[in-house]
Structures are given as structure tokens and as C-alpha cells.
């Protein structure tokens, strides 16, 4: 396939499909290394799942909402913010404390604070034994996280890169996790269990177990899912590195990245839906957008969208088959997806919700609020969507009142409410009806939202009267808005079998593809979804290694040596 109209075609070193935060991070590293970069974004604004928008300008002017991500944790387990000096480009993180509030139906509640000690004191109010165990639980997971961090921040198949990330503290964590064979086997067995089993092993009290299970389920699997024990660490990350939100909303991260990219000469074009990756002589050489405009890439076409969309929708089947005759079928049939997505509710409020049955304090609303009455309640919240049922008879939810921590997001004295409710993408029995054939209609999404708000009102009775306006987005609408398949905002499931060198498939796991010059980044690559920037940074490193193998290997080896020397000298 050849590029049309040679004279008018714009050429860049790299063309990136999609300006999600990972595409922007990747672009920033390439630009800093001296490459020219073009990002093409299908929406009118960049950011993908990392935007802040005035969703209801007529009914609620001046209220700014995060339609997708709100809580930034994983980005603080990597060096992106510091390396790219994003504070210089306008980013400021506000840390939340308390980090989690979960009211129990019997009037007790879990209040997780940033400090582990203070959290234990809160737990001791309802279970002195669980309070003691909680400190041990956090210590175990903090050491495990210390071991995971070097793996997250390197391409999964790059040993030098991974080794370079182990400094003295992380080597100590590794030593403390591993040990004699039985200890290693015990750690491996723990990782193969489910969050539920792990939580049940450590704790007695439902008031603590339910919120831990709900946070584990943020990886979009039920608490009973085997091999997902690492989900149990989700609460632990809220102590360290902590739960942070950019001042001005989640989109302030995208804006800072955009400021940096543009200051380095990068070009971001919106309303540009890439519909074809152009391949010439087995090499990706550019893209074509809806309307026919083509852009040429000298060294790389980088996809911020997942392997399924890239290989099945954007490439000519013949070009894929020429590179690897088995790939299309493997991508189509081996990368399966669960049916769980999110129904999102954003409200403009005249006053914050008040948890009057739980000795309401405004500080409860600083971080995340979980409605999770029991571990079984959370189990149903995930299992029902998987079989196409809407778990709205007794909704479990995750909510936040972002304006409590950052009043700049609403007119003075007013508030916003962010509610995430797990719901099926495809509703069973409604195939072929509604939006995208999923069964979702405006009437249905509003009925479900009413039930979610009814449940919340059992805990915060003032919430209904406080709503000035609301916007409800069904899983099918989410898919249309940011282009993700089947509402999967992590692009690909976050289960253990899809992590590291399995993400998205072993042959695609190091950000490279069988088509020369075509790279993958984004949530569908290692280490996965959420706001982390890690897939973007790792992909850039792989590209730079290919372009400058000697220079990059020397740099990585130098870093590796530096870490070892620091460890030995205990610096
Ligand atoms: C409701 C909700 C709540 C969430 N909450 C959190 C949270 O609190 N914390 C957290 O860490 N994560 C959260 N997430 C997940 C997080 O938002 C995503 O995992 C993350 O944004 C993925 O980033 P990305 O850059 O890899 O991909 P994306 O954000 O999906 O970016 C891909 C970009 O590509 C564009 N695109 C798609 N197709 C094309 C095309 N053909 N041509 C051009 N452009 C295209 C899209 O419009 C998009 O801008 C949430 C997600 C949702 C939906």
C-alpha cells in the first residue's frame, strides 16, 4: 500500500495513534531524545481516560468532572513525573487523607488514613485483632510492591533494564520476600490464590474485609478470582505512595504532558480518527485518517490503542498475514475479554453527601468512598456483569466528592459527585438491541442510575435533594467515547495470565510487533491499565534501544552498575 500525494504528505520520525496519557508520555521521551513526533487523537480533546471536562455546560456551568480516572496511585510507583519534570509544566498533586471511607450497614465504618498507625487505630475500634494483623499485612505488601516496582518500570523482556531498577532498598525487599525454598513456595502459593482467600486468611471483621475486597475488585475481577491475590495490595498502595489527584482534575496531568510535548516541538492533532496503518514492503510507514489525509512515519508508528483494535481494525489483513500468518487468529481468539464495564454517574451538587448514620465528618469525603456491605456484596457486583446481569438490586459502588479536596472544580460552595458502578457491557437477553447492540438505552441507564442513587441515599439521605444535574454514561457510550472494545477501560483484562510477558500475547509483549516499525503502547501493554505512564515510558525505551542500541545499552548498564554500587556502599 502506498502513500498518496507525496508532496502534501507530512512526515515525522514517529506517528502515535491516540493521545491518551500513555501516548503523550511516550511522545515526551521520544521528543527529549531528539525525534519529531505527531500524535493523532480521534476525540476533540486529548487524554482518553485521563480528562477533566465541563460535562453539563448548560445545566451545571462551571462544574468540572473527571469522566474516567480520578485517583492517581500507580504513576507514583514510577519515575515519569520526576523524569519529565511535570511540575514545571503545571502539574501539582494533592494527596488525600483519609484515603478511604466505607460505611457498614450496622453503623460501624472503616476509615483508612494515609498513616498505617492511624488506620490501625481506626480498625482497633471494631477489631483489636484485625488492627494488629493489618500492620503485618501492610508490611508484607509493601515489601512485595518493592519487588514489583523494578518489573513495572522496564520492558518485561529486558533483563538489564529490570536489574538497573533494583536499588538497595528494593534488593532488601527481594531478600525479605524470598529465602529458603519453603518461603519462596509460600510466596508463590499466596500469589496464586484469590484476594478473597488472602483477605479471609488475615482478617475476621467484615467491616474491614468488604472495603479491601472492593478495592481489589478495581482490577475488574471478583474477589474470588484465583491468581489475583495481588489485588489485595490495592489498599496498601494508598498508604505508600498514597492517593493523589492533580489540582484542577485528572486532566491536569494530560495538560502538563501536552505543555511539555508542545514545548519540545511535538504536534498533537485532534478530531483525527486513524482508520488505517500503512505498510510498505513489510514496514509500517504511516497512517491514514478518516477523510483520507495520510501522515508518514520515518521510524515508527506507535499505537496507544490495544492489539485487537490495531491488528483487527486498523491493518490490512494481508499486511498482518505477511508478517505472521497466525497472528490475526491469535489476537482475535486468544485475547478474550470479560463482560465487566462501568456505568458512570457524574452529578453537580448543591452540598456534599452527609453520612448521618455514621457520625458524619467532612473528612470522610477527602478520598474514595466505598459502598460495600460485605465481601459477598462485592462478589455479586462483579459476577453479575460477567453473565450479563446488572447488579442493581443492591448496588455496590465507588464514589468520590472531588471538590472536597479541590474546591476549584466547582462554583464556590458547590460540589461534584463521581460514581463508578460495575455493569455488564453486553446485557444478557438484549443482544442486538440498544446502543451497539448491547441492550443499553437512555431509559435503562437512567433507571440503573436511579437505583444506584437510591442505595447511596440509604447512607447519605441528603444526596437526592442535593443533585442539581447529572450525566449518566452507559458502558456502550464509554466504548464509543474513548474507543475501547467492550467498555474495557484497561484495554485488556488485568488478570495474572495477561501480565508482564503475557500482555497482550507473548509474541507482542515487548512493545514490538512482527511488522517492522510498528510498536504497541498503552494500557493493553505491560504493566497494564490505570494512570501510570509506565507503558508509554517502557515503549519509548524499546524504541530508543532499537534506534541507538549501543548508546542505550551503555546507559542502562551504567544505571545498573550505579544501583549495584549504591547498594554495596549502602548509599
Ligand atoms: C470510569 C473510569 C474510571 C477510571 N478510574 C481510574 C482511576 O481512578 N485511576 C486509574 O488509575 N485509572 C482509572 N481508570 C482507568 C484509566 O482511565 C485507563 O486505564 C487509562 O486512562 C488508559 O490510558 P491509555 O493512555 O493507555 O489509553 P486511553 O486513555 O484509552 O487512550 C487511548 C486514546 O486513543 C484514542 N483513540 C482510540 N482509537 C483511535 C483511533 N482510531 N484514532 C485516533 N485515536 C484513537 C482514544 O480516544 C484515547 O484518547 C478509569 C477508567 C474509567 C473508564
Coordinates of C-alpha atoms and ligand atoms in Angstrom, one line a residue:
X1 CA 0.0 0.0 0.0
X2 CA 1.5 3.4 -1.0
X3 CA 1.1 6.9 0.4
X4 CA -0.9 9.2 -1.8
X5 CA 0.1 12.7 -2.8
X6 CA 3.8 12.7 -1.9
X7 CA 4.2 16.5 -1.9
X8 CA 1.4 17.2 0.6
X9 CA 2.2 14.3 3.0
X10 CA 3.6 15.4 6.4
X11 CA 6.5 13.3 7.7
X12 CA 7.6 12.8 11.3
X13 CA 10.0 10.4 12.9
X14 CA 7.2 8.8 14.8
X15 CA 3.4 8.9 14.5
X16 CA 1.4 7.9 17.5
X17 CA -2.2 6.7 17.2
X18 CA -4.2 8.1 20.1
X19 CA -3.2 10.8 22.6
X20 CA -4.1 9.0 25.8
X21 CA -1.7 9.8 28.7
X22 CA 0.5 6.8 27.7
X23 CA 0.8 8.1 24.1
X24 CA 1.7 11.5 25.4
X25 CA 4.3 10.1 27.8
X26 CA 5.8 8.0 25.0
X27 CA 5.9 11.1 22.8
X28 CA 7.7 13.2 25.5
X29 CA 10.5 10.6 25.8
X30 CA 11.0 10.4 22.1
X31 CA 11.0 14.2 21.7
X32 CA 13.5 14.5 24.5
X33 CA 15.8 12.1 22.6
X34 CA 15.6 14.4 19.5
X35 CA 12.9 12.7 17.4
X36 CA 10.0 14.5 15.8
X37 CA 6.5 13.2 16.9
X38 CA 2.9 13.6 15.7
X39 CA 0.0 12.4 17.9
X40 CA -3.3 11.8 16.2
X41 CA -6.4 11.8 18.5
X42 CA -9.9 10.8 17.4
X43 CA -11.6 12.9 20.1
X44 CA -11.9 16.7 20.1
X45 CA -9.5 16.7 23.1
X46 CA -6.5 14.6 24.1
X47 CA -6.3 12.5 27.2
X48 CA -8.5 9.4 26.6
X49 CA -9.4 8.1 30.1
X50 CA -7.4 11.0 31.7
X51 CA -9.5 14.1 31.1
X52 CA -11.4 16.7 33.0
X53 CA -14.4 18.2 31.2
X54 CA -17.4 20.5 31.8
X55 CA -19.8 17.7 31.1
X56 CA -23.1 19.7 31.6
X57 CA -22.3 23.3 30.5
X58 CA -25.9 24.3 30.3
X59 CA -27.4 22.7 33.4
X60 CA -24.3 23.0 35.5
X61 CA -21.9 25.7 34.2
X62 CA -18.6 25.9 36.0
X63 CA -18.7 22.3 37.3
X64 CA -15.7 20.3 36.1
X65 CA -15.8 16.5 36.1
X66 CA -13.5 13.6 35.6
X67 CA -15.5 11.3 33.2
X68 CA -13.0 8.5 33.7
X69 CA -10.0 8.2 36.0
X70 CA -9.8 10.2 39.2
X71 CA -7.3 8.6 41.7
X72 CA -3.6 8.6 40.7
X73 CA -1.6 5.9 42.6
X74 CA 0.4 3.9 40.1
X75 CA 2.1 6.8 38.5
X76 CA 3.8 7.4 41.8
X77 CA 5.4 3.9 41.6
X78 CA 7.4 5.0 38.6
X79 CA 9.7 7.9 37.7
X80 CA 7.6 9.6 34.9
X81 CA 6.5 12.7 36.9
X82 CA 10.1 13.4 38.1
X83 CA 11.9 12.5 34.9
X84 CA 9.7 14.6 32.8
X85 CA 9.6 17.4 35.4
X86 CA 5.9 17.7 35.0
X87 CA 5.6 20.2 37.9
X88 CA 7.4 22.7 35.6
X89 CA 4.6 22.2 33.1
X90 CA 1.8 22.9 35.5
X91 CA 1.1 19.6 37.3
X92 CA 0.5 19.7 41.1
X93 CA -0.5 16.6 43.0
X94 CA -2.9 16.9 46.0
X95 CA -2.6 13.9 48.4
X96 CA -5.8 12.7 50.1
X97 CA -6.1 11.9 53.8
X98 CA -8.2 10.0 54.8
X99 CA -7.8 7.8 51.8
X100 CA -10.9 5.5 52.1
X101 CA -14.2 5.6 53.9
X102 CA -16.6 2.6 53.9
X103 CA -19.7 2.8 56.0
X104 CA -21.1 -0.5 57.2
X105 CA -24.9 -1.1 57.4
X106 CA -24.8 -1.6 61.2
X107 CA -23.4 1.9 61.8
X108 CA -19.7 0.9 62.1
X109 CA -17.3 2.1 59.4
X110 CA -13.8 1.7 58.1
X111 CA -11.8 4.8 57.8
X112 CA -8.4 4.3 56.1
X113 CA -5.9 7.1 56.7
X114 CA -2.7 7.6 54.9
X115 CA -0.8 6.7 58.1
X116 CA -0.7 2.9 58.7
X117 CA -0.6 3.5 62.5
X118 CA -3.7 5.8 62.4
X119 CA -5.5 3.3 60.2
X120 CA -4.7 0.5 62.7
X121 CA -6.2 2.8 65.5
X122 CA -9.4 3.1 63.4
X123 CA -9.6 -0.7 62.9
X124 CA -9.0 -1.3 66.6
X125 CA -12.4 0.5 67.3
X126 CA -14.1 -2.6 65.9
X127 CA -11.4 -5.3 66.0
X128 CA -8.2 -5.1 68.0
X129 CA -7.0 -8.4 66.5
X130 CA -7.6 -7.2 62.9
X131 CA -5.7 -3.9 63.8
X132 CA -2.6 -5.9 64.7
X133 CA -2.9 -8.1 61.6
X134 CA -3.4 -5.1 59.4
X135 CA 0.1 -3.7 60.3
X136 CA 1.7 -7.0 59.3
X137 CA -0.4 -7.2 56.1
X138 CA 0.8 -3.7 55.0
X139 CA 4.4 -4.6 55.8
X140 CA 4.1 -7.8 53.7
X141 CA 2.6 -6.0 50.7
X142 CA 5.0 -3.0 51.0
X143 CA 7.9 -5.4 50.6
X144 CA 6.2 -7.2 47.7
X145 CA 5.5 -3.9 46.0
X146 CA 9.2 -3.0 46.4
X147 CA 9.9 -6.1 44.3
X148 CA 7.2 -5.3 41.7
X149 CA 8.3 -1.7 41.1
X150 CA 11.5 -2.6 39.1
X151 CA 9.5 -5.0 37.0
X152 CA 6.8 -2.5 36.3
X153 CA 9.3 0.1 35.1
X154 CA 11.1 -1.8 32.5
X155 CA 10.1 -3.7 29.3
X156 CA 9.3 -7.2 30.5
X157 CA 11.9 -8.9 28.4
X158 CA 14.7 -6.5 29.2
X159 CA 16.9 -8.0 31.9
X160 CA 19.5 -5.2 32.1
X161 CA 16.7 -2.6 32.4
X162 CA 15.0 -4.6 35.2
X163 CA 18.3 -5.2 37.0
X164 CA 19.1 -1.5 36.9
X165 CA 15.8 -0.7 38.7
X166 CA 16.8 -2.7 41.8
X167 CA 18.4 -0.3 44.3
X168 CA 19.5 -1.2 47.8
X169 CA 16.0 -0.9 49.3
X170 CA 14.4 -3.0 46.6
X171 CA 17.1 -5.6 46.9
X172 CA 16.4 -5.8 50.6
X173 CA 12.7 -6.2 49.8
X174 CA 13.5 -9.0 47.4
X175 CA 15.7 -10.7 50.1
X176 CA 12.9 -10.4 52.7
X177 CA 10.3 -11.9 50.4
X178 CA 12.4 -14.8 49.2
X179 CA 14.5 -17.1 51.3
X180 CA 14.6 -20.8 51.9
X181 CA 12.6 -23.0 49.4
X182 CA 9.5 -23.2 51.6
X183 CA 9.4 -19.4 52.0
X184 CA 9.6 -19.0 48.2
X185 CA 6.9 -21.6 47.6
X186 CA 4.7 -20.0 50.2
X187 CA 5.0 -16.6 48.4
X188 CA 4.3 -18.3 45.1
X189 CA 1.2 -20.1 46.5
X190 CA -0.1 -16.8 48.0
X191 CA 0.2 -15.1 44.6
X192 CA -1.9 -18.0 43.1
X193 CA -4.8 -17.5 45.5
X194 CA -7.6 -15.0 45.2
X195 CA -7.9 -11.7 47.0
X196 CA -10.8 -13.1 48.9
X197 CA -8.8 -16.1 50.2
X198 CA -6.0 -13.8 51.2
X199 CA -8.3 -11.3 53.0
X200 CA -10.1 -14.2 54.8
X201 CA -6.8 -15.6 55.8
X202 CA -5.7 -12.4 57.5
X203 CA -8.8 -10.8 58.9
X204 CA -12.0 -11.5 60.8
X205 CA -14.2 -8.5 60.6
X206 CA -16.5 -7.8 57.6
X207 CA -16.2 -4.0 58.3
X208 CA -12.5 -4.3 57.1
X209 CA -12.8 -7.2 54.7
X210 CA -15.5 -5.6 52.5
X211 CA -13.6 -2.5 51.6
X212 CA -10.4 -4.5 51.0
X213 CA -12.4 -6.7 48.6
X214 CA -14.0 -3.8 46.9
X215 CA -10.6 -2.2 46.2
X216 CA -9.1 -5.5 45.0
X217 CA -12.0 -5.6 42.6
X218 CA -10.9 -2.3 41.0
X219 CA -8.8 -4.7 38.7
X220 CA -12.2 -5.7 37.3
X221 CA -12.4 -9.2 38.7
X222 CA -14.4 -10.7 41.6
X223 CA -12.7 -11.1 44.9
X224 CA -12.8 -14.9 44.5
X225 CA -10.8 -14.8 41.2
X226 CA -7.8 -17.2 41.6
X227 CA -4.3 -15.9 40.8
X228 CA -5.4 -12.3 41.6
X229 CA -4.1 -12.2 45.2
X230 CA -2.1 -9.1 44.2
X231 CA -5.4 -7.2 44.1
X232 CA -5.3 -7.3 47.9
X233 CA -2.5 -4.8 47.8
X234 CA -4.7 -2.0 46.4
X235 CA -5.5 -0.6 49.8
X236 CA -1.8 -0.8 50.8
X237 CA -0.7 1.5 47.9
X238 CA -2.9 4.2 49.5
X239 CA -0.5 4.4 52.4
X240 CA 2.5 4.5 50.2
X241 CA 2.9 6.1 47.7
X242 CA -0.5 7.4 48.6
X243 CA -3.7 8.5 46.9
X244 CA -3.2 11.7 44.8
X245 CA -5.2 13.8 42.4
X246 CA -3.9 16.5 40.2
X247 CA -5.1 20.0 41.2
X248 CA -7.8 21.1 38.7
X249 CA -8.8 17.5 38.0
X250 CA -7.3 14.4 36.4
X251 CA -7.0 16.2 33.0
X252 CA -4.3 18.4 34.6
X253 CA -1.9 15.5 34.0
X254 CA -2.8 15.4 30.3
X255 CA -2.4 19.2 30.1
X256 CA 1.0 19.1 31.7
X257 CA 2.1 16.4 29.3
X258 CA 0.6 18.4 26.4
X259 CA 2.5 21.5 27.5
X260 CA 5.8 19.5 27.6
X261 CA 5.2 17.8 24.3
X262 CA 4.3 21.0 22.5
X263 CA 7.3 22.9 24.1
X264 CA 9.6 20.2 22.6
X265 CA 8.0 20.7 19.1
X266 CA 5.6 17.7 19.2
X267 CA 2.4 18.1 17.3
X268 CA -1.0 16.9 18.6
X269 CA -3.9 16.9 16.2
X270 CA -7.4 16.2 17.5
X271 CA -10.5 15.0 15.6
X272 CA -8.2 12.7 13.7
X273 CA -9.5 9.1 13.7
X274 CA -6.9 6.8 12.4
X275 CA -8.5 4.2 10.2
X276 CA -5.6 2.5 8.5
X277 CA -1.9 1.8 9.3
X278 CA 0.0 2.0 6.1
X279 CA 2.6 -0.8 5.5
X280 CA 5.1 -0.7 2.6
X281 CA 7.5 -3.6 2.0
X282 CA 6.6 -5.2 5.4
X283 CA 7.3 -2.0 7.3
X284 CA 4.8 0.5 8.9
X285 CA 5.4 3.8 7.1
X286 CA 2.4 5.9 8.2
X287 CA -1.3 6.2 8.8
X288 CA -4.4 7.4 7.1
X289 CA -7.2 9.2 9.0
X290 CA -10.9 9.4 8.2
X291 CA -11.2 11.9 5.4
X292 CA -8.2 10.5 3.6
X293 CA -5.3 12.5 4.9
X294 CA -2.1 10.5 5.3
X295 CA 0.9 11.1 7.6
X296 CA 4.2 9.4 7.0
X297 CA 6.4 8.0 9.8
X298 CA 10.2 7.7 9.1
X299 CA 11.0 5.4 12.1
X300 CA 7.8 4.3 13.9
X301 CA 4.1 4.1 14.1
X302 CA 3.2 3.6 17.7
X303 CA -0.3 2.5 18.8
X304 CA -1.8 3.8 22.1
X305 CA -4.7 1.5 21.3
X306 CA -4.7 -2.2 22.1
X307 CA -3.6 -5.1 19.9
X308 CA -7.1 -6.2 19.0
X309 CA -8.1 -2.8 17.6
X310 CA -4.7 -2.4 15.9
X311 CA -4.4 -5.7 14.2
X312 CA -8.1 -6.5 13.5
X313 CA -9.4 -3.0 12.7
X314 CA -6.5 -0.7 11.5
X315 CA -4.3 -3.0 9.5
X316 CA -4.9 -4.6 6.1
X317 CA -5.3 -8.3 6.8
X318 CA -2.8 -9.1 4.1
X319 CA -0.1 -6.9 5.8
X320 CA -0.6 -8.8 9.1
X321 CA -0.6 -12.2 7.4
X322 CA 2.6 -11.4 5.5
X323 CA 4.3 -10.6 8.8
X324 CA 2.8 -13.5 10.8
X325 CA 0.1 -15.8 9.3
X326 CA -1.1 -16.9 12.7
X327 CA -1.3 -13.5 14.4
X328 CA -4.8 -12.3 13.4
X329 CA -6.5 -15.5 14.7
X330 CA -4.4 -15.5 17.9
X331 CA -5.3 -11.8 18.6
X332 CA -8.9 -12.4 17.8
X333 CA -9.4 -15.7 19.7
X334 CA -6.7 -15.7 22.4
X335 CA -7.2 -12.2 23.7
X336 CA -10.6 -12.7 25.3
X337 CA -12.3 -10.1 27.5
X338 CA -14.6 -10.3 30.4
X339 CA -18.0 -8.6 30.2
X340 CA -17.5 -6.2 33.0
X341 CA -17.5 -2.4 32.3
X342 CA -18.5 0.7 34.1
X343 CA -21.7 2.7 34.2
X344 CA -20.5 6.2 35.2
X345 CA -22.6 8.8 37.0
X346 CA -21.4 12.4 37.4
X347 CA -23.5 14.9 39.4
X348 CA -23.4 18.6 40.2
X349 CA -24.3 19.0 43.9
X350 CA -25.6 22.0 45.9
X351 CA -24.0 20.4 49.1
X352 CA -21.8 17.3 49.8
X353 CA -23.4 14.0 50.8
X354 CA -23.6 13.5 54.6
X355 CA -23.3 10.1 56.2
X356 CA -25.6 10.9 59.1
X357 CA -25.8 7.3 60.3
X358 CA -22.1 7.1 60.7
X359 CA -21.3 10.2 62.7
X360 CA -20.6 12.2 59.5
X361 CA -17.4 14.1 59.3
X362 CA -16.4 16.1 56.2
X363 CA -13.0 14.3 56.2
X364 CA -14.8 11.1 55.2
X365 CA -15.2 12.6 51.7
X366 CA -11.5 13.5 51.1
X367 CA -10.6 10.2 49.4
X368 CA -12.6 7.4 48.0
X369 CA -16.0 6.3 49.5
X370 CA -17.0 2.7 49.0
X371 CA -20.4 1.2 49.4
X372 CA -19.5 -2.4 50.0
X373 CA -21.7 -4.0 52.7
X374 CA -19.9 -7.4 52.7
X375 CA -17.4 -9.4 50.6
X376 CA -20.4 -11.2 49.1
X377 CA -21.9 -7.8 48.1
X378 CA -18.7 -7.1 46.1
X379 CA -18.6 -10.6 44.7
X380 CA -22.1 -10.1 43.2
X381 CA -21.1 -6.7 41.9
X382 CA -18.5 -8.4 39.6
X383 CA -20.1 -11.8 39.0
X384 CA -23.4 -10.4 37.7
X385 CA -21.8 -8.3 34.9
X386 CA -19.8 -11.3 33.8
X387 CA -23.0 -13.2 33.0
X388 CA -24.7 -10.1 31.5
X389 CA -26.8 -9.2 34.6
X390 CA -27.0 -5.6 36.0
X391 CA -26.2 -5.8 39.8
X392 CA -28.6 -3.0 40.7
X393 CA -30.9 -4.9 43.1
X394 CA -28.5 -3.9 45.8
X395 CA -25.8 -1.7 44.1
X396 CA -22.2 -1.6 45.4
X397 CA -20.3 1.4 44.2
X398 CA -17.1 3.5 44.4
X399 CA -17.7 7.2 44.7
X400 CA -15.8 10.4 45.4
X401 CA -16.5 14.1 46.0
X402 CA -13.5 15.6 44.3
X403 CA -14.4 19.1 45.3
X404 CA -13.8 18.4 49.0
X405 CA -10.1 18.1 48.3
X406 CA -10.1 20.6 45.4
X407 CA -12.8 23.2 45.6
X408 CA -11.6 24.8 42.3
X409 CA -13.6 22.1 40.4
X410 CA -17.0 23.7 41.1
X411 CA -18.5 27.1 41.7
X412 CA -17.9 28.4 45.2
X413 CA -19.7 26.3 47.9
X414 CA -20.9 23.7 45.3
X415 CA -19.6 20.2 44.8
X416 CA -19.3 17.3 42.3
X417 CA -20.0 13.6 42.8
X418 CA -18.2 10.9 40.9
X419 CA -19.8 7.4 40.9
X420 CA -18.4 4.2 39.4
X421 CA -20.8 1.3 39.2
X422 CA -19.7 -2.0 37.6
X423 CA -22.2 -3.1 34.9
X424 CA -22.2 -5.5 32.0
X425 CA -21.2 -4.4 28.6
X426 CA -23.5 -6.8 26.8
X427 CA -26.8 -7.3 28.7
X428 CA -27.9 -10.9 28.5
X429 CA -31.1 -11.4 26.5
X430 CA -30.8 -7.9 24.9
X431 CA -28.4 -8.8 22.2
X432 CA -28.8 -6.8 19.0
X433 CA -30.9 -4.0 20.7
X434 CA -29.9 -0.6 22.1
X435 CA -26.6 1.1 21.5
X436 CA -24.1 -1.0 19.7
X437 CA -26.4 -4.0 20.1
X438 CA -25.6 -4.2 23.8
X439 CA -29.1 -3.6 25.2
X440 CA -28.2 -0.2 26.7
X441 CA -30.7 2.6 26.1
X442 CA -31.1 6.0 27.7
X443 CA -34.1 4.8 29.6
X444 CA -32.3 1.8 31.0
X445 CA -29.1 3.6 32.1
X446 CA -31.2 6.2 33.9
X447 CA -33.2 3.5 35.7
X448 CA -30.0 1.9 36.9
X449 CA -28.6 5.3 37.9
X450 CA -31.7 5.9 40.0
X451 CA -31.2 2.6 41.8
X452 CA -27.6 3.5 42.5
X453 CA -28.5 6.9 43.9
X454 CA -31.3 5.2 46.0
X455 CA -28.8 2.9 47.6
X456 CA -26.4 5.8 48.3
X457 CA -29.3 7.7 49.8
X458 CA -29.7 4.9 52.4
X459 CA -26.3 6.1 53.7
X460 CA -26.4 9.8 52.8
X461 CA -30.1 10.8 52.8
X462 CA -29.5 14.4 51.6
X463 CA -27.9 13.3 48.3
X464 CA -31.1 13.2 46.2
X465 CA -32.1 16.8 47.0
X466 CA -28.5 18.0 46.6
X467 CA -28.4 16.9 42.9
X468 CA -28.5 20.0 40.6
X469 CA -27.8 18.0 37.4
X470 CA -26.4 14.6 36.5
X471 CA -24.9 12.8 33.5
X472 CA -25.0 9.1 33.2
X473 CA -22.8 7.2 30.7
X474 CA -23.5 3.6 29.9
X475 CA -20.8 1.1 29.1
X476 CA -21.7 1.2 25.4
X477 CA -21.4 5.1 25.4
X478 CA -18.0 4.8 27.2
X479 CA -16.8 2.4 24.4
X480 CA -18.0 4.9 21.8
X481 CA -16.4 7.9 23.5
X482 CA -12.8 6.6 24.0
X483 CA -12.9 3.8 21.5
X484 CA -12.2 0.9 23.9
X485 CA -13.6 -2.5 22.9
X486 CA -16.5 -3.8 25.0
X487 CA -16.1 -1.0 27.5
X488 CA -12.7 -2.4 28.7
X489 CA -11.0 0.8 30.1
X490 CA -7.9 -1.3 30.8
X491 CA -7.9 -2.2 27.1
X492 CA -7.2 -5.8 28.0
X493 CA -8.1 -7.7 31.2
X494 CA -5.8 -7.2 34.2
X495 CA -5.7 -10.8 35.2
X496 CA -2.4 -12.5 36.1
X497 CA -2.3 -14.5 32.8
X498 CA -2.3 -11.2 30.9
X499 CA 0.5 -9.5 32.8
X500 CA 4.2 -9.0 32.1
X501 CA 5.5 -11.0 29.1
X502 CA 2.0 -12.3 28.5
X503 CA 0.5 -8.8 27.8
X504 CA -1.2 -8.8 25.4
X505 CA 0.4 -12.0 23.9
X506 CA 3.9 -13.4 24.4
X507 CA 4.9 -12.5 20.8
X508 CA 3.7 -8.9 21.3
X509 CA 4.8 -8.4 24.9
X510 CA 7.9 -6.2 24.4
X511 CA 6.1 -3.3 22.7
X512 CA 7.3 -4.5 19.3
X513 CA 5.3 -6.3 16.7
X514 CA 6.1 -8.6 13.8
X515 CA 5.7 -5.6 11.4
X516 CA 8.9 -3.6 11.4
X517 CA 8.5 -0.1 12.7
X518 CA 5.1 -0.8 14.4
X519 CA 5.0 -0.6 18.2
X520 CA 2.4 -1.0 20.8
X521 CA 2.0 1.0 24.0
X522 CA -1.0 1.9 26.3
X523 CA -3.0 0.1 28.9
X524 CA -3.0 -3.1 26.8
X525 CA 0.7 -3.5 27.2
X526 CA 2.9 -4.2 30.3
X527 CA 2.3 -3.3 33.2
X528 CA -1.3 -2.5 32.2
X529 CA -4.2 -0.1 32.7
X530 CA -4.7 2.8 35.1
X531 CA -2.9 6.1 35.2
X532 CA 0.8 5.2 35.4
X533 CA 2.5 6.3 32.2
X534 CA 4.7 3.2 32.6
X535 CA 3.6 1.6 29.3
X536 CA 4.4 4.9 27.5
X537 CA 7.8 5.2 29.1
X538 CA 8.7 1.5 28.6
X539 CA 7.7 1.6 24.9
X540 CA 9.8 4.7 24.3
X541 CA 12.8 2.8 25.9
X542 CA 12.3 -0.1 23.5
X543 CA 12.1 2.2 20.5
X544 CA 15.3 4.1 21.6
X545 CA 17.1 0.8 22.1
X546 CA 16.3 -0.2 18.6
X547 CA 17.4 3.1 17.2
X548 CA 20.6 3.6 19.3
X549 CA 21.4 0.1 20.6
X550 CA 25.0 0.8 21.8
X551 CA 24.2 4.1 23.4
X552 CA 21.1 2.8 25.3
X553 CA 22.7 -0.4 26.4
X554 CA 25.6 1.6 27.8
X555 CA 23.2 4.0 29.5
X556 CA 21.2 1.1 31.1
X557 CA 24.4 -0.8 32.1
X558 CA 25.7 2.4 33.7
X559 CA 22.4 2.7 35.6
X560 CA 22.6 -0.9 36.6
X561 CA 26.1 -0.6 37.8
X562 CA 25.3 2.6 39.7
X563 CA 22.5 0.9 41.6
X564 CA 24.7 -2.0 42.5
X565 CA 27.5 0.3 43.7
X566 CA 24.9 2.3 45.7
X567 CA 23.6 -0.9 47.2
X568 CA 27.0 -2.2 48.2
X569 CA 28.1 1.1 49.6
X570 CA 24.7 1.5 51.3
X571 CA 24.3 5.0 49.9
Ligands
LIG1 C1 -14.9 5.4 34.6 C2 -13.5 5.1 34.7 C3 -12.8 5.3 35.9 C4 -11.4 5.0 36.0 N1 -10.8 5.4 37.2 C5 -9.5 5.2 37.3 C6 -8.8 5.7 38.4 O1 -9.4 6.3 39.3 N2 -7.4 5.6 38.5 C7 -6.7 5.0 37.5 O2 -5.5 4.9 37.6 N3 -7.3 4.5 36.3 C8 -8.7 4.6 36.2 N4 -9.3 4.3 35.1 C9 -8.5 3.6 34.0 C10 -7.7 4.6 33.2 O3 -8.5 5.7 32.9 C11 -7.2 4.0 31.9 O4 -6.6 2.7 32.2 C12 -6.1 4.8 31.3 O5 -6.6 6.1 31.0 C13 -5.6 4.2 30.0 O6 -4.7 5.2 29.4 P1 -4.1 4.9 27.9 O7 -3.3 6.2 27.6 O8 -3.3 3.7 27.9 O9 -5.3 4.7 27.0 P2 -6.6 5.6 26.7 O10 -6.8 6.6 27.8 O11 -7.7 4.7 26.3 O12 -6.1 6.5 25.4 C14 -6.2 6.0 24.1 C15 -6.5 7.2 23.2 O13 -6.6 6.7 21.8 C16 -7.7 7.4 21.2 N5 -8.1 6.6 20.1 C17 -8.8 5.4 20.1 N6 -8.9 5.0 18.8 C18 -8.3 5.9 18.0 C19 -8.2 6.0 16.6 N7 -8.6 5.0 15.8 N8 -7.5 7.0 16.1 C20 -7.0 8.0 16.9 N9 -7.2 8.0 18.2 C21 -7.8 6.9 18.8 C22 -8.8 7.5 22.3 O14 -9.7 8.5 22.0 C23 -7.9 7.8 23.5 O15 -7.7 9.2 23.6 C24 -10.7 4.5 34.9 C25 -11.4 4.3 33.7 C26 -12.7 4.6 33.6 C27 -13.4 4.3 32.3

